[in-house]
Coordinates of C-alpha atoms in Angstrom, one line a residue:
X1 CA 47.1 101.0 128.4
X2 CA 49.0 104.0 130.3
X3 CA 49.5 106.6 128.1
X4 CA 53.4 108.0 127.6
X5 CA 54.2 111.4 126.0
X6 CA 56.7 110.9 123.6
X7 CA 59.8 113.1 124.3
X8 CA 61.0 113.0 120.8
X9 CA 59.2 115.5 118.0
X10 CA 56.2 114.1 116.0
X11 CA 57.3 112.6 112.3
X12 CA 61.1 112.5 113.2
X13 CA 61.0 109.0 111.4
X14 CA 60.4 111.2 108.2
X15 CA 62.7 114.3 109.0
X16 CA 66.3 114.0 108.2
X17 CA 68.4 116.0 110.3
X18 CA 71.4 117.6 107.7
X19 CA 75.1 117.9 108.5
X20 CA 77.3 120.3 106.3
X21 CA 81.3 120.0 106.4
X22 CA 82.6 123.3 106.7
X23 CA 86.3 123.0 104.5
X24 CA 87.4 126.2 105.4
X25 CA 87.6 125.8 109.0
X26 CA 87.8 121.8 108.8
X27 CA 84.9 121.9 111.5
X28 CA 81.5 119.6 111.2
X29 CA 78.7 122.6 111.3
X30 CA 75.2 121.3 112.0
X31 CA 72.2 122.5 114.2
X32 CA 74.3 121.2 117.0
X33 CA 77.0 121.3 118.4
X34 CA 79.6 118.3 117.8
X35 CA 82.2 117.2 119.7
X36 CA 83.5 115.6 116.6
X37 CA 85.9 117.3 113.8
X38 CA 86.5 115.9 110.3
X39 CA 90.1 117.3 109.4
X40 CA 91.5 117.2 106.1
X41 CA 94.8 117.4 106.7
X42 CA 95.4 119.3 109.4
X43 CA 96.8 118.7 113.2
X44 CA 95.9 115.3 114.2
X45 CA 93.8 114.9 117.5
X46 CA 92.9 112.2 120.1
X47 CA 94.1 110.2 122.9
X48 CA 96.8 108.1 119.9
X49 CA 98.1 112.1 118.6
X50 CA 101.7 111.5 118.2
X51 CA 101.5 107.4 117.1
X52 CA 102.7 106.3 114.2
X53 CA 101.5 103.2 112.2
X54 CA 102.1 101.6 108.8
X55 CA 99.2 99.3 108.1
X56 CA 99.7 96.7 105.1
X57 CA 96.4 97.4 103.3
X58 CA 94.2 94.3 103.5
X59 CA 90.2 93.5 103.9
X60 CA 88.0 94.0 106.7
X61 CA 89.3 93.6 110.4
X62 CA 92.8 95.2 109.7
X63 CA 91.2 98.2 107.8
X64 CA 88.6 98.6 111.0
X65 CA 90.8 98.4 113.3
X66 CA 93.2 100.8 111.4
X67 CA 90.1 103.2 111.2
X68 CA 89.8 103.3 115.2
X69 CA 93.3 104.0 115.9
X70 CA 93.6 106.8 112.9
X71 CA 89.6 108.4 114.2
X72 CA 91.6 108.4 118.2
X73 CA 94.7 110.2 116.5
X74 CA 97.3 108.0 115.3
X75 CA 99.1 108.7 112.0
X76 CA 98.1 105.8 109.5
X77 CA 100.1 105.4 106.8
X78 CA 98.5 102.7 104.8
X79 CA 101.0 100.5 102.2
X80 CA 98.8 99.4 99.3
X81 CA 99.7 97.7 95.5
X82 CA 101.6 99.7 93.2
X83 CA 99.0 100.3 90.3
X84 CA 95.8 99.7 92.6
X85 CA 93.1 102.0 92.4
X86 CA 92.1 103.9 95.5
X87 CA 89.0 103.7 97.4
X88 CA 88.1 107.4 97.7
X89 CA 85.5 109.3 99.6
X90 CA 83.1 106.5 99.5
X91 CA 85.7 104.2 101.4
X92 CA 84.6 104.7 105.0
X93 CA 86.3 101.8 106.8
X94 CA 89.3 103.5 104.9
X95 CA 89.7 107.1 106.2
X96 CA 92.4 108.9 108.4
X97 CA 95.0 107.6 106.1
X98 CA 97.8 108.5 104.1
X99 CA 98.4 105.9 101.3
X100 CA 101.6 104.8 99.2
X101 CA 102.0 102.6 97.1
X102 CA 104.7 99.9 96.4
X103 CA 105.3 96.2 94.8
X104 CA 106.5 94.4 98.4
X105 CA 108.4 92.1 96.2
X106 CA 110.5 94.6 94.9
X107 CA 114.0 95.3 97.0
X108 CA 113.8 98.9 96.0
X109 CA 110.4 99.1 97.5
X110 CA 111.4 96.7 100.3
X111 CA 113.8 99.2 101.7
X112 CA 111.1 102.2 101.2
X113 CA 108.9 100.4 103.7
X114 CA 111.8 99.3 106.0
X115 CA 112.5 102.8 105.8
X116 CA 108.9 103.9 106.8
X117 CA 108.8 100.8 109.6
X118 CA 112.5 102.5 111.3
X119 CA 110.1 105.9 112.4
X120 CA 107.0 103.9 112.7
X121 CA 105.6 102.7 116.7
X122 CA 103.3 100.2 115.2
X123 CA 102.4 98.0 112.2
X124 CA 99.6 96.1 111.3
X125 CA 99.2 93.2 108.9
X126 CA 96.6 90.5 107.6
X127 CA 98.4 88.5 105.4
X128 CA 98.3 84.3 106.1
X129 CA 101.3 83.5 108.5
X130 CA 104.6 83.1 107.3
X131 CA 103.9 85.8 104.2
X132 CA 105.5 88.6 105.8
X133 CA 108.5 86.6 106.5
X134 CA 109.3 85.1 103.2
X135 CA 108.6 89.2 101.8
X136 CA 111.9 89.7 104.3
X137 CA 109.2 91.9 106.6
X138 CA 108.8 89.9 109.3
X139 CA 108.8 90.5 112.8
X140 CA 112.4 89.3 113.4
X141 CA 113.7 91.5 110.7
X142 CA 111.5 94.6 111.9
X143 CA 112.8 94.1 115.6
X144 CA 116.3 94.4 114.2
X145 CA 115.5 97.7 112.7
X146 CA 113.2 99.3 115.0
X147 CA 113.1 97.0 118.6
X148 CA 110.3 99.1 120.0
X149 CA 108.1 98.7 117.3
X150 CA 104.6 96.6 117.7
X151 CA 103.6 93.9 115.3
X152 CA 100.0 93.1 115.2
X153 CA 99.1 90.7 112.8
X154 CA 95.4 90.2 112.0
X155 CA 94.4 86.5 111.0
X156 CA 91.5 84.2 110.9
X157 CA 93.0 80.9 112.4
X158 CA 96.1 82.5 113.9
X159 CA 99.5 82.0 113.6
X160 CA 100.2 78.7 114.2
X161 CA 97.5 75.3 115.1
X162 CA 96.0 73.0 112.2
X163 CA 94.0 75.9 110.0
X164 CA 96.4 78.2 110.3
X165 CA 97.3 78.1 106.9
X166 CA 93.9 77.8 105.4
X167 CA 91.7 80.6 104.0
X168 CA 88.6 81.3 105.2
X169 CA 86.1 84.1 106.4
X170 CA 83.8 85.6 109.7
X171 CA 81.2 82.6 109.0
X172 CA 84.2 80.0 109.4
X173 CA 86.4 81.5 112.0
X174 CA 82.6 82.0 114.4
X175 CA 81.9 78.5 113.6
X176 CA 84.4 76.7 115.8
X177 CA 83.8 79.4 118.5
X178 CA 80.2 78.0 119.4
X179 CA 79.3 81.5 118.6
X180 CA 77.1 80.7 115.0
X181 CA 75.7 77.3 116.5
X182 CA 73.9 79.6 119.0
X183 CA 71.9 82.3 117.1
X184 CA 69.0 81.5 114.9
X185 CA 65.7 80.8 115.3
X186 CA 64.3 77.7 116.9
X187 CA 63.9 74.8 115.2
X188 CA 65.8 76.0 112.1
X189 CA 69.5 76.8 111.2
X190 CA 72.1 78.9 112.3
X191 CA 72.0 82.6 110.9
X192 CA 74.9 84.3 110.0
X193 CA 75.1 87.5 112.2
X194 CA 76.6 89.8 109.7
X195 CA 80.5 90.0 110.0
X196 CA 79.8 91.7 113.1
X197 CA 80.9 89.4 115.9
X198 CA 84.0 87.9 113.8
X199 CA 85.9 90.1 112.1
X200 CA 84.8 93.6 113.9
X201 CA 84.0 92.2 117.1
X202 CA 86.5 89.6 117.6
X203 CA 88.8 90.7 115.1
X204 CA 89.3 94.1 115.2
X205 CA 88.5 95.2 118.5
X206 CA 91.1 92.7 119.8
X207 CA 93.9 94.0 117.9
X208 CA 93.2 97.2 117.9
X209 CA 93.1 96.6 122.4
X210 CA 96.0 94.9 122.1
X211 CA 98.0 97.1 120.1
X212 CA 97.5 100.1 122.5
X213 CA 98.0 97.6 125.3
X214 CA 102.2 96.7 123.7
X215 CA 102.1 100.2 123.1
X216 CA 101.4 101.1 126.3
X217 CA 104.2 98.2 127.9
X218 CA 106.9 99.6 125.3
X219 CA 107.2 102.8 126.8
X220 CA 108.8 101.1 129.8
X221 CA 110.3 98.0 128.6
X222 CA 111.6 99.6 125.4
X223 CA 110.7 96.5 123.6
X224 CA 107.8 96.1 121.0
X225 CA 106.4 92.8 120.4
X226 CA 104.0 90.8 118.0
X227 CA 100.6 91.0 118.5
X228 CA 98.7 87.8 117.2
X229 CA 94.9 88.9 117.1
X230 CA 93.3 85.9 115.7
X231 CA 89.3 85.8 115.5
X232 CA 88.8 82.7 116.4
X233 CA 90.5 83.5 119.7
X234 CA 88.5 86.9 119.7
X235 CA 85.2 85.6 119.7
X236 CA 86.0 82.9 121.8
X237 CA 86.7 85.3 124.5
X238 CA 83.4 87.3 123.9
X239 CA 81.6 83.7 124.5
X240 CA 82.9 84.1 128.1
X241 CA 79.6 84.8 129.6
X242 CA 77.6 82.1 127.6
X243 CA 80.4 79.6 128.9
X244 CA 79.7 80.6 132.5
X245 CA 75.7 80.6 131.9
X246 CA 76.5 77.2 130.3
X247 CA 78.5 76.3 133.5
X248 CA 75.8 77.1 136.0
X249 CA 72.9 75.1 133.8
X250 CA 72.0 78.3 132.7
X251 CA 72.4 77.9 128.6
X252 CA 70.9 75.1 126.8
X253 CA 72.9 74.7 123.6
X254 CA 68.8 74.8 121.4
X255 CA 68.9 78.0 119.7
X256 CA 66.1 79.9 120.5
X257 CA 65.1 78.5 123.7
X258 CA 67.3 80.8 126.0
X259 CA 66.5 84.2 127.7
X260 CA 69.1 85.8 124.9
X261 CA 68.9 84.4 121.6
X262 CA 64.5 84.6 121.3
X263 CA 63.2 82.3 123.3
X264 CA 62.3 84.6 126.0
X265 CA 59.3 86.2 124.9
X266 CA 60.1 89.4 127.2
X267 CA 63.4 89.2 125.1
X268 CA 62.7 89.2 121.7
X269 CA 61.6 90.8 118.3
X270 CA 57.8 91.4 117.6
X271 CA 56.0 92.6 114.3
X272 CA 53.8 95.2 114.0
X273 CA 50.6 96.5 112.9
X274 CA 52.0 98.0 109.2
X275 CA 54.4 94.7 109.1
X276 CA 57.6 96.3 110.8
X277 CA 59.2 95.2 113.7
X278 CA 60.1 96.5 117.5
X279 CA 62.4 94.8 119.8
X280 CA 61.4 94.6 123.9
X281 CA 64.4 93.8 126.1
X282 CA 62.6 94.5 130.0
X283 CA 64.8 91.4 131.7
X284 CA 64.4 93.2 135.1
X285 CA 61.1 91.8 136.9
X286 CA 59.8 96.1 137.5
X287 CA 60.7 96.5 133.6
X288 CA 58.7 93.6 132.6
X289 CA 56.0 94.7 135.5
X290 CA 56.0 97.9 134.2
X291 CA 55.5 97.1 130.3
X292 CA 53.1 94.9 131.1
X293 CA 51.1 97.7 132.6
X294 CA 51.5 99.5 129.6
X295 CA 50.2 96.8 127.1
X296 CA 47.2 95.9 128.9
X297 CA 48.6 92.0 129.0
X298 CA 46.1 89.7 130.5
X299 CA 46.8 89.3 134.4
X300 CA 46.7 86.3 134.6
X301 CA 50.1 86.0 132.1
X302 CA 51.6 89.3 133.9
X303 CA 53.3 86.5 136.4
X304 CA 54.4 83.9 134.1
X305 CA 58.0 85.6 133.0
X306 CA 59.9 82.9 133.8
X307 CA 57.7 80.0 133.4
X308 CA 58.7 78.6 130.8
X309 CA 55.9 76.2 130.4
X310 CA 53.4 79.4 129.8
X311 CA 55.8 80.7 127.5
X312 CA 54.2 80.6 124.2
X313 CA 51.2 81.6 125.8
X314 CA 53.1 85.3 126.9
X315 CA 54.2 85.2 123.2
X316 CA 51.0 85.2 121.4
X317 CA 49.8 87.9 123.8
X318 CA 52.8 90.4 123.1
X319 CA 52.2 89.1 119.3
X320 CA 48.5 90.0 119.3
X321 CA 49.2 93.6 121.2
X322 CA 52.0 94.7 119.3
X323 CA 50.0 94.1 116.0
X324 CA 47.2 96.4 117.0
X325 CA 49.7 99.5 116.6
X326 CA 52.3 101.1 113.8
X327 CA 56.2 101.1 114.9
X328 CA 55.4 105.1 115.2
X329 CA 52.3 104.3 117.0
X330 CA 54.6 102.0 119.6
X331 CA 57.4 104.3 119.5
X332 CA 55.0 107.4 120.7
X333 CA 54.0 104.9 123.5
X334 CA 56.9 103.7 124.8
X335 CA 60.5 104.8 123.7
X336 CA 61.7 106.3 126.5
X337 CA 60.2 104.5 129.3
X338 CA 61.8 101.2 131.4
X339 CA 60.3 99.2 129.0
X340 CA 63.5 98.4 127.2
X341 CA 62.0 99.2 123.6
X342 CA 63.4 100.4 120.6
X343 CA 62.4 100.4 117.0
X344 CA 64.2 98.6 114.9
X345 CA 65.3 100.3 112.1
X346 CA 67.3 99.9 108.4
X347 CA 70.6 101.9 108.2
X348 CA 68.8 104.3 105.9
X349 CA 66.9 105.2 108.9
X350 CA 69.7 104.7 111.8
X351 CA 70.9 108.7 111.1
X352 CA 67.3 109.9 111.5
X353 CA 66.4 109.0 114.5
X354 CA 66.5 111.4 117.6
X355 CA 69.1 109.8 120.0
X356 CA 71.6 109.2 116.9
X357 CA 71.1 113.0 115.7
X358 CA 71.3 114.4 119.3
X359 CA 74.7 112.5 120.6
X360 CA 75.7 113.7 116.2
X361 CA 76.2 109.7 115.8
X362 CA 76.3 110.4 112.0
X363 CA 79.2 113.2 110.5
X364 CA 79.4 114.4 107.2
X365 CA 82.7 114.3 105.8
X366 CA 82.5 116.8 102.7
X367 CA 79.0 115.4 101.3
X368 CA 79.7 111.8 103.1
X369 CA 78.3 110.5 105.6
X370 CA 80.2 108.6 108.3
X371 CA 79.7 107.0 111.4
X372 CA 81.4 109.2 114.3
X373 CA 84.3 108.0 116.0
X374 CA 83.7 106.2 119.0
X375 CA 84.1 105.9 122.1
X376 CA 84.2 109.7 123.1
X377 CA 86.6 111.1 124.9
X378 CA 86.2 114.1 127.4
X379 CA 89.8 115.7 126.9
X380 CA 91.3 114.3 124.2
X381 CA 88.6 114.2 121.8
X382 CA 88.9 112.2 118.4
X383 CA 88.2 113.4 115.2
X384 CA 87.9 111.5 111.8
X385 CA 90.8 113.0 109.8
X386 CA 90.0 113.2 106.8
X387 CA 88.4 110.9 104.0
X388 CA 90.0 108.0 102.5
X389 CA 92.5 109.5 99.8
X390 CA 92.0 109.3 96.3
X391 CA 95.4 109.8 95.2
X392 CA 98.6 107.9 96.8
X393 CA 101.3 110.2 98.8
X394 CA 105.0 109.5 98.0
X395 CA 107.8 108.0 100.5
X396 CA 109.2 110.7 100.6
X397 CA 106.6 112.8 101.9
X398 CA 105.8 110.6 104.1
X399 CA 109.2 110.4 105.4
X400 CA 109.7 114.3 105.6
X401 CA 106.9 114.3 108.3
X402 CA 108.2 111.4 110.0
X403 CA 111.6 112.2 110.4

């Protein structure tokens, strides 16, 4: 096997790197610099500085998608149930925000939300269509108040077509997308891929994108409009490369018989010798030259990548090599090269790892820790304001630094 000095330091996968949060000068202080801030209060920052958005507190893809725009600068305030206890520091999805409280079916309240939607640019809500409406909230009633205000609305189904009405979750909405059907092992069921492609990926990315985009059109047309992110629609949209692969004969619809769902054995997951796992990705003929090479695999089988009748033949090789070694003993080998390797680790052991704590993936948010804000921004850097609260603001606070 060619031998590959590891450029990361010996026992990092044992080392946690620390992060402190500095309060008095609302700066991250670690052993590197970080381009990323955690203010508590103070001057909001990013590329969205200057936006303001009331978000009707709800469950996953609103809150996540709230959580990007707040992190990139905008000024969240979040609308939640009279009497409901907050999340606190613990809340991650929920910081950057300013909450208040109120009973939407109260008039009183009504018109201290109306009053917060008149100085708002955006709003964002979650609830099943036609709930808004009947609450007098709608979008036709907002536009009368505020015309240049954005309307994104967050559902499952969408807002109109046969579901719309009915509840549901991420495993629902991704199975009508042909999204589920296609991930899982071969031979056995579908496997539920977190909430990750549904409600984050197809969810909350979208509206998020789309938001910014009406934003973006408003400042010409001087007209907001409704933004309708459904998932179903979201994920349907990430499928777009499957559905051309599918086009060109390219996709067969057997999970785990295709070069990206594990039945490429260049492409896949592989246990090792102290029963943890390392994924190889070298799609590229030199990458899978080159990491052949570095395993020692058989020449006769270094030729075979794309036959798929000596597939299981390539498999039980890569299988019997990668169980000679530790993950550590792989990672010392080959992290770094054009293999396309990585370990593959819990999210206790994500923050550890040398890329994540060099690029300060992970920020400490007085004794939390926090994913950083992403995507990074050269100029207009974002920041992660400030942990969810633990007590609710008033309207009238709210309002003073709004008006």
């Amino acid at each position: 096997m060619a031998e590959h000095i590891s450029r990361y330091p010996a026992g990092w996968h044992k080392t946690a790197i620390p992060f402190e949060f500095n309060s008095e000068e609302n700066t991250l202080a670690s052993s590197t610099h970080s381009p990323f801030g955690a203010t508590a209060g103070g001057p909001f920052c990013g590329p969205l500085a200057g936006i303001r958005i009331v978000e009707f507190a709800g469950i996953g893809p609103g809150p996540f998608a709230c959580m990007l725009l707040s992190d990139m600068g905008a000024d969240v305030i979040r609308v939640d149930r009279a009497g409901i206890r907050l999340g606190g520091p613990t809340d991650l999805a929920g910081r950057g925000r300013t909450t208040v409280l109120a009973d939407l079916k109260n008039p009183d309240d009504q018109q201290k939300v109306l009053s917060l939607l008149a100085h708002a640019d955006a709003l964002v809500e979650g609830f099943r269509p036609g709930v808004m409406e009947r609450l007098g909230l709608g979008p036709e009633a907002v536009a009368a108040l505020n015309p240049k205000l954005v309307y994104g609305r967050m559902t499952g189904w969408g807002q109109e077509g046969p579901l719309a009405q009915a509840a549901g979750h991420d495993i629902n909405y991704i199975s009508i997308t042909g999204a589920l059907d296609a991930i899982g092992p071969a031979g056995g069921p579908p496997v539920p891929p977190l909430n990750l492609i549904g409600d984050f990926g197809g969810g909350s990315l979208y509206l998020a994108l789309g938001i910014v985009s009406a934003l973006l059109e408003a400042r010409s047309s001087g007209k907001g409009q409704v933004v309708d992110a459904a998932i179903t629609d979201g994920v349907l949209s990430l499928m777009t490369m499957f559905s051309t692969m599918s086009l060109r004969g390219m996709f067969k619809e057997e999970r785990g018989s295709n070069m990206l769902d594990g039945g490429a054995p260049y492409y896949g997951v592989y246990e090792t010798q102290d029963a943890k796992h390392i994924s190889i990705g070298p799609i590229e003929p030199q990458f899978f030259a080159d990491m052949c090479e570095r395993l020692g695999v058989a020449p006769p089988l270094r030729n075979v990548q794309h036959d798929r009748t000596r597939w299981s033949e390539l498999r039980a090789e890569f299988e019997r090599i990668f169980k000679t070694r530790s993950r550590v003993q792989w990672c010392e080998a080959l992290e770094g090269t054009d293999v396309c390797f990585a370990p593959i680790l819990p999210l206790s052991e994500a923050k550890q790892h040398p890329h994540n704590v060099a690029r300060n993936a992970f920020v400490d948010v007085q004794g939390v820790s926090h994913p950083a804000p992403a995507p990074r921004f050269s100029r207009t850097a974002s920041a992660i304001q400030g942990p969810a609260p633990t007590t609710a603001a008033t309207f009238a606070e709210v309002l003073s630094r709004w008006a």
